[in-house]
Coordinates of C-alpha atoms in Angstrom, one line a residue:
M1 CA -16.8 -14.3 -18.5
S2 CA -18.5 -12.7 -14.9
E3 CA -21.4 -13.9 -13.3
A4 CA -22.3 -10.7 -13.9
E5 CA -21.8 -10.9 -17.5
H6 CA -25.0 -14.0 -18.4
G7 CA -28.5 -13.4 -19.4
R8 CA -29.7 -9.3 -19.3
I9 CA -29.2 -8.3 -16.1
T10 CA -26.3 -7.8 -13.4
I11 CA -25.6 -8.3 -10.0
R12 CA -24.7 -4.7 -9.7
A13 CA -28.1 -4.4 -11.2
I14 CA -30.0 -6.2 -8.5
A15 CA -27.7 -5.1 -5.6
D16 CA -28.8 -1.5 -6.6
E17 CA -33.0 -2.7 -6.5
A18 CA -33.0 -4.5 -3.7
G19 CA -31.2 -2.3 -1.9
V20 CA -27.7 -4.4 -0.7
S21 CA -24.5 -4.8 -2.0
V22 CA -23.1 -6.2 -4.7
P23 CA -21.4 -9.6 -2.5
T24 CA -24.6 -10.4 -0.7
V25 CA -26.2 -10.9 -4.2
S26 CA -22.9 -13.3 -5.8
R27 CA -22.7 -14.5 -1.5
V28 CA -26.3 -15.4 -2.8
I29 CA -26.0 -16.6 -6.2
N30 CA -23.0 -19.4 -4.9
G31 CA -25.1 -20.7 -2.2
R32 CA -23.2 -19.1 0.6
S33 CA -25.2 -20.0 4.4
D34 CA -24.1 -15.6 5.7
V35 CA -26.6 -13.9 4.6
A36 CA -30.5 -12.9 6.4
P37 CA -32.7 -14.8 5.2
E38 CA -35.1 -11.7 4.6
T39 CA -32.2 -10.6 2.6
R40 CA -31.4 -13.4 0.5
R41 CA -35.9 -14.6 0.2
R42 CA -35.7 -11.1 -1.5
V43 CA -32.5 -10.9 -3.5
E44 CA -33.6 -15.0 -4.5
E45 CA -37.0 -13.2 -6.1
L46 CA -35.0 -10.0 -7.9
L47 CA -33.4 -12.2 -9.6
N48 CA -36.4 -14.8 -10.2
E49 CA -38.2 -12.1 -11.1
R50 CA -35.7 -10.0 -14.2
G51 CA -34.9 -13.7 -15.5
Y52 CA -31.6 -13.6 -14.3
Q53 CA -28.8 -16.7 -15.2
R54 CA -27.5 -18.4 -13.1
R55 CA -23.4 -19.5 -14.2
R56 CA -23.6 -23.2 -14.5
S57 CA -20.5 -24.9 -13.0
T58 CA -19.3 -28.1 -11.8
R59 CA -17.8 -26.6 -8.4
T60 CA -19.2 -26.6 -5.3
P61 CA -20.7 -23.7 -4.4
S62 CA -19.0 -22.5 -1.5
R63 CA -15.8 -20.1 -2.1
A64 CA -12.6 -21.9 -1.5
R65 CA -10.9 -19.2 1.8
L66 CA -8.6 -18.0 -0.1
V67 CA -7.8 -14.0 -0.1
D68 CA -6.1 -12.9 -3.3
L69 CA -3.2 -10.5 -2.4
V70 CA -1.9 -8.7 -5.2
F71 CA 1.2 -6.0 -6.1
N72 CA 2.5 -4.3 -8.8
E73 CA 5.9 -6.0 -8.3
L74 CA 7.7 -7.9 -5.6
D75 CA 10.8 -6.8 -5.3
S76 CA 10.8 -4.2 -2.8
P77 CA 11.1 -6.1 0.9
W78 CA 8.1 -3.6 2.2
A79 CA 6.1 -6.4 -0.3
V80 CA 7.5 -9.2 2.5
E81 CA 6.6 -7.3 5.9
I82 CA 2.9 -6.5 4.0
I83 CA 3.0 -10.3 3.5
R84 CA 3.6 -11.6 6.5
G85 CA 1.0 -9.3 7.9
V86 CA -2.1 -10.4 5.5
E87 CA -1.0 -14.2 6.1
D88 CA -1.0 -13.8 9.8
A89 CA -4.6 -12.5 9.9
A90 CA -5.7 -14.9 6.9
H91 CA -4.5 -18.0 9.1
A92 CA -5.9 -16.5 11.9
A93 CA -9.3 -16.9 10.3
G94 CA -9.2 -20.6 8.2
V95 CA -8.4 -18.4 5.5
G96 CA -5.1 -19.0 2.9
T97 CA -3.6 -16.3 0.8
V98 CA -3.1 -16.0 -2.7
V99 CA 0.3 -13.9 -3.5
S100 CA 0.5 -12.8 -7.2
A101 CA 2.4 -10.1 -8.9
V102 CA 1.0 -8.1 -12.3
H103 CA 4.1 -6.4 -13.5
R104 CA 2.6 -3.5 -14.3
R105 CA 0.9 -5.1 -17.2
R106 CA -2.6 -5.8 -19.0
A107 CA -2.0 -9.3 -20.0
S108 CA -1.3 -9.9 -16.6
T109 CA -3.7 -9.2 -14.8
E110 CA -5.9 -10.6 -16.9
Q111 CA -4.5 -13.4 -16.1
W112 CA -4.8 -12.9 -12.5
L113 CA -8.8 -11.9 -13.3
D114 CA -8.7 -15.9 -15.0
N115 CA -7.4 -17.3 -12.8
L116 CA -9.5 -15.3 -10.4
R117 CA -12.6 -16.4 -11.4
T118 CA -11.5 -19.9 -11.1
R119 CA -10.7 -19.8 -7.9
A120 CA -13.4 -17.6 -6.3
S121 CA -11.3 -16.3 -3.6
D122 CA -13.3 -14.8 -0.4
G123 CA -11.9 -11.3 -1.3
V124 CA -9.1 -9.6 -2.6
I125 CA -6.0 -7.1 -1.1
L126 CA -4.7 -4.8 -4.3
V127 CA -1.2 -2.6 -3.4
V128 CA -0.7 -1.8 -6.8
S129 CA -0.9 2.1 -7.8
Q130 CA -3.1 1.5 -10.5
L131 CA -5.7 0.0 -12.0
A132 CA -6.9 0.2 -16.0
S133 CA -11.1 1.3 -15.4
P134 CA -12.0 -2.0 -17.7
I135 CA -10.1 -3.9 -14.7
L136 CA -11.4 -2.9 -12.1
E137 CA -15.1 -2.8 -13.7
Q138 CA -14.3 -7.1 -14.2
L139 CA -13.2 -6.9 -10.9
R140 CA -16.7 -4.8 -9.8
H141 CA -19.0 -7.0 -11.5
L142 CA -17.3 -10.6 -9.8
G143 CA -18.4 -9.7 -7.0
V144 CA -15.4 -9.7 -4.7
P145 CA -15.0 -7.8 -1.7
M146 CA -11.5 -5.4 -2.6
V147 CA -9.4 -3.3 -0.2
V148 CA -6.8 -0.7 -1.3
L149 CA -3.8 -1.6 0.6
D150 CA -1.7 1.6 -0.3
P151 CA 2.1 1.9 1.6
S152 CA 2.6 3.3 -2.1
G153 CA -0.4 5.9 -1.5
G154 CA -2.0 4.9 -4.8
P155 CA -5.3 6.1 -5.2
T156 CA -8.6 4.4 -4.0
M157 CA -10.3 3.0 -7.0
D158 CA -13.5 3.5 -5.1
A159 CA -12.8 0.3 -2.5
P160 CA -11.6 0.6 1.5
A161 CA -8.1 1.7 1.4
I162 CA -5.7 1.2 4.1
G163 CA -2.7 3.4 4.5
A164 CA 0.0 5.1 6.9
T165 CA 0.6 8.6 8.3
N166 CA 2.9 9.9 5.7
W167 CA 2.9 13.5 6.5
A168 CA 2.8 13.2 10.5
G169 CA 6.0 11.1 9.8
G170 CA 8.2 13.6 7.0
L171 CA 7.2 15.9 9.4
A172 CA 8.4 14.0 12.5
A173 CA 11.7 13.0 10.8
T174 CA 12.7 16.3 10.0
E175 CA 12.1 17.9 13.2
H176 CA 14.3 15.4 15.1
L177 CA 17.6 16.7 12.3
I178 CA 16.0 20.5 13.2
S179 CA 16.0 19.6 17.2
L180 CA 19.5 18.5 16.6
G181 CA 20.9 21.6 15.8
H182 CA 20.6 20.3 11.9
R183 CA 19.5 23.8 9.6
R184 CA 20.3 22.4 5.9
I185 CA 18.8 19.0 6.0
G186 CA 19.2 17.5 2.3
F187 CA 15.9 15.4 1.3
I188 CA 14.9 12.7 -0.8
H189 CA 11.8 12.4 -2.7
G190 CA 10.1 9.0 -3.6
P191 CA 8.4 9.0 -6.7
K192 CA 6.2 12.5 -7.5
Q193 CA 3.6 10.8 -8.5
V194 CA 3.1 8.3 -5.2
L195 CA 0.6 10.2 -2.9
C196 CA 2.4 9.2 0.5
S197 CA 6.2 10.6 -1.5
R198 CA 4.4 14.2 -2.0
A199 CA 2.6 13.8 1.6
R200 CA 6.9 12.8 4.0
F201 CA 7.4 15.2 1.2
D202 CA 5.0 18.1 2.6
G203 CA 5.3 16.6 6.1
Y204 CA 9.3 18.2 5.4
R205 CA 8.0 21.9 4.5
A206 CA 6.3 22.0 7.3
A207 CA 8.8 20.7 9.9
L208 CA 11.8 23.6 8.7
E209 CA 8.7 26.0 8.7
A210 CA 7.1 26.3 12.0
A211 CA 11.1 26.4 12.7
G212 CA 11.5 29.2 10.9
I213 CA 13.8 27.5 8.0
E214 CA 13.7 28.6 4.1
F215 CA 13.2 26.1 2.0
D216 CA 16.4 25.9 -0.1
Q217 CA 14.8 23.9 -3.3
A218 CA 18.7 22.9 -4.5
L219 CA 18.0 21.1 -1.6
V220 CA 15.5 18.5 -3.0
F221 CA 16.5 15.4 -4.7
D222 CA 14.3 13.0 -6.6
G223 CA 14.6 9.4 -6.1
D224 CA 12.1 6.2 -7.1
F225 CA 12.7 5.0 -3.4
Y226 CA 15.2 1.9 -4.0
H227 CA 19.4 1.8 -3.2
Q228 CA 20.6 3.9 -7.0
S229 CA 18.3 6.5 -6.6
G230 CA 19.2 7.3 -3.0
F231 CA 23.0 6.3 -3.8
D232 CA 22.9 9.0 -7.2
A233 CA 20.9 11.9 -5.1
A234 CA 23.2 11.8 -2.2
N235 CA 26.0 12.2 -3.8
A236 CA 24.5 15.2 -6.1
L237 CA 23.5 16.6 -2.2
L238 CA 27.0 16.1 -1.4
R239 CA 28.2 17.4 -4.9
L240 CA 26.4 21.1 -3.7
D241 CA 28.9 24.0 -2.4
T242 CA 27.3 23.8 1.0
P243 CA 25.9 20.4 1.4
P244 CA 23.6 19.8 3.8
T245 CA 24.7 17.8 7.1
A246 CA 21.1 16.2 8.0
I247 CA 19.8 13.7 4.9
F248 CA 15.6 13.1 5.0
A249 CA 15.5 9.4 2.9
S250 CA 11.4 9.0 2.4
S251 CA 12.9 5.1 2.2
D252 CA 14.7 2.8 3.7
Q253 CA 16.4 1.8 0.4
M254 CA 17.4 5.2 -0.5
A255 CA 18.5 5.3 3.1
F256 CA 20.7 2.3 2.6
G257 CA 22.4 4.3 -0.6
A258 CA 23.1 7.2 0.6
Y259 CA 25.0 5.4 3.2
E260 CA 27.5 4.2 0.7
A261 CA 27.9 7.3 -1.4
I262 CA 28.5 8.7 2.5
R263 CA 31.4 6.3 2.5
Q264 CA 32.8 6.5 -0.4
A265 CA 32.9 10.8 -0.5
G266 CA 35.2 9.9 3.1
L267 CA 32.7 10.6 5.6
R268 CA 31.7 8.8 8.3
I269 CA 27.7 9.0 9.1
P270 CA 26.9 10.3 12.0
E271 CA 29.8 12.5 12.5
H272 CA 29.1 14.0 8.9
V273 CA 26.4 13.4 7.9
S274 CA 23.1 12.7 9.8
I275 CA 20.3 10.9 8.4
V276 CA 16.5 9.6 8.7
G277 CA 15.0 6.9 6.2
F278 CA 11.5 5.4 6.1
D279 CA 9.3 2.1 6.9
D280 CA 11.5 0.3 9.9
L281 CA 12.4 -1.9 7.4
P282 CA 14.2 -4.9 9.0
E283 CA 17.4 -4.2 8.2
S284 CA 17.7 -0.8 8.9
R285 CA 18.7 -2.2 12.7
W286 CA 21.3 -3.8 11.0
T287 CA 23.4 -1.5 9.2
S288 CA 26.3 0.1 10.2
P289 CA 25.4 3.0 12.8
P290 CA 21.5 1.4 13.2
L291 CA 19.4 3.5 10.8
T292 CA 17.3 6.2 12.5
T293 CA 13.8 6.3 10.9
V294 CA 10.0 7.1 10.5
R295 CA 8.6 3.1 11.4
Q296 CA 5.5 2.1 9.0
P297 CA 3.7 -0.6 10.2
L298 CA 4.0 -2.8 6.9
A299 CA 2.8 -6.2 8.6
E300 CA -0.3 -3.8 10.1
M301 CA -1.5 -2.5 7.8
G302 CA -1.4 -6.0 5.9
A303 CA -3.5 -7.7 8.8
L304 CA -6.3 -4.9 8.6
A305 CA -7.0 -5.2 4.8
A306 CA -7.3 -8.8 5.5
R307 CA -9.6 -9.0 8.7
T308 CA -11.1 -5.5 7.0
V309 CA -12.1 -7.8 3.3
L310 CA -12.5 -11.1 5.6
E311 CA -15.8 -9.2 7.3
M312 CA -16.7 -7.3 4.2
A313 CA -16.4 -11.5 2.8
A314 CA -18.9 -11.9 5.4
G315 CA -21.4 -8.8 4.4
N316 CA -20.4 -6.6 7.3
E317 CA -20.2 -3.3 6.2
I318 CA -17.0 -1.4 7.1
D319 CA -17.1 1.5 9.1
S320 CA -14.8 4.1 7.2
P321 CA -14.0 4.4 4.0
R322 CA -9.6 5.1 4.7
L323 CA -7.5 4.1 7.4
E324 CA -4.7 5.4 8.7
L325 CA -1.8 3.7 10.5
A326 CA 0.2 6.0 12.4
T327 CA 3.7 6.0 11.8
E328 CA 5.9 6.8 15.2
L329 CA 10.1 7.7 14.6
V330 CA 12.3 5.3 15.9
V331 CA 16.4 6.9 16.6
R332 CA 19.6 5.0 16.6
E333 CA 23.0 6.3 15.7
S334 CA 22.0 7.6 12.3
T335 CA 21.4 10.9 13.6
A336 CA 23.7 13.2 16.3
R337 CA 24.0 16.3 17.6
L338 CA 25.3 18.6 15.4
P339 CA 28.7 20.1 16.3
H340 CA 29.2 24.1 17.4

């Protein structure tokens, strides 16, 4: 049971009346020292006046100096990059990192919440596409600062969010292929319910429109960011009566799948088909040929999320509810000028 569920008054009600944030009230309740004396006095008075009943605990009142990093799944290489960034920033601040996967199941999420209450983390970084409203409400009642890191482009969940410039990345990838003379450019879409997928697709369409190239829906196939869907989509593109001369896969993993489809078709990259990915995973420079891709600064996003949640834990206000780090086109050997 959270602190907000004890007594007839909630932490949020105290915060609203005192004109401070929920984490600030939580820090007062937990005996944290990083609260201004006048703010502490005002919150303490309200807690006493409203009869807030504090949770009895045998643990020390200070937090454990931990940050919780929570994923839907841990089966993607970009998760490793995010963990690396969070770990680097947290370690520099003398804070540990607890990594969890909730597997999109309510039971797993509830178990993680129970563990979170026990260890009293300083903050939570959510790398999840969505959480049920009751779960979000429990998180808010715990009074733990929360930041959403959304390489998958999920909703912000009413919390500060760290993302990347996906539209600009999609635009740059397509403009690069157009600059090499390609006009029939296939696109492998990520999950359509995910915001970053739609942003990359919109960037692709914007580049075509700016170059006076008519959009062709027949050149667009759906994927799910993983290898198999890239393989299947590339196979479908290559079977068209007039196949594309270039493919923009909206994740590196789908681009790797497309590599295999192109190889099995007896074609070569980039002599017969140019290909661009998105993410710049470490493996992209070791493919044959090395993959041209849009760099998404995953480790930097993780580090910024960690610094942001620790700033919130210290009681500092966050200037912007959403921060986007710039993407960058990394040109390697998987793209070439279209032969005349």
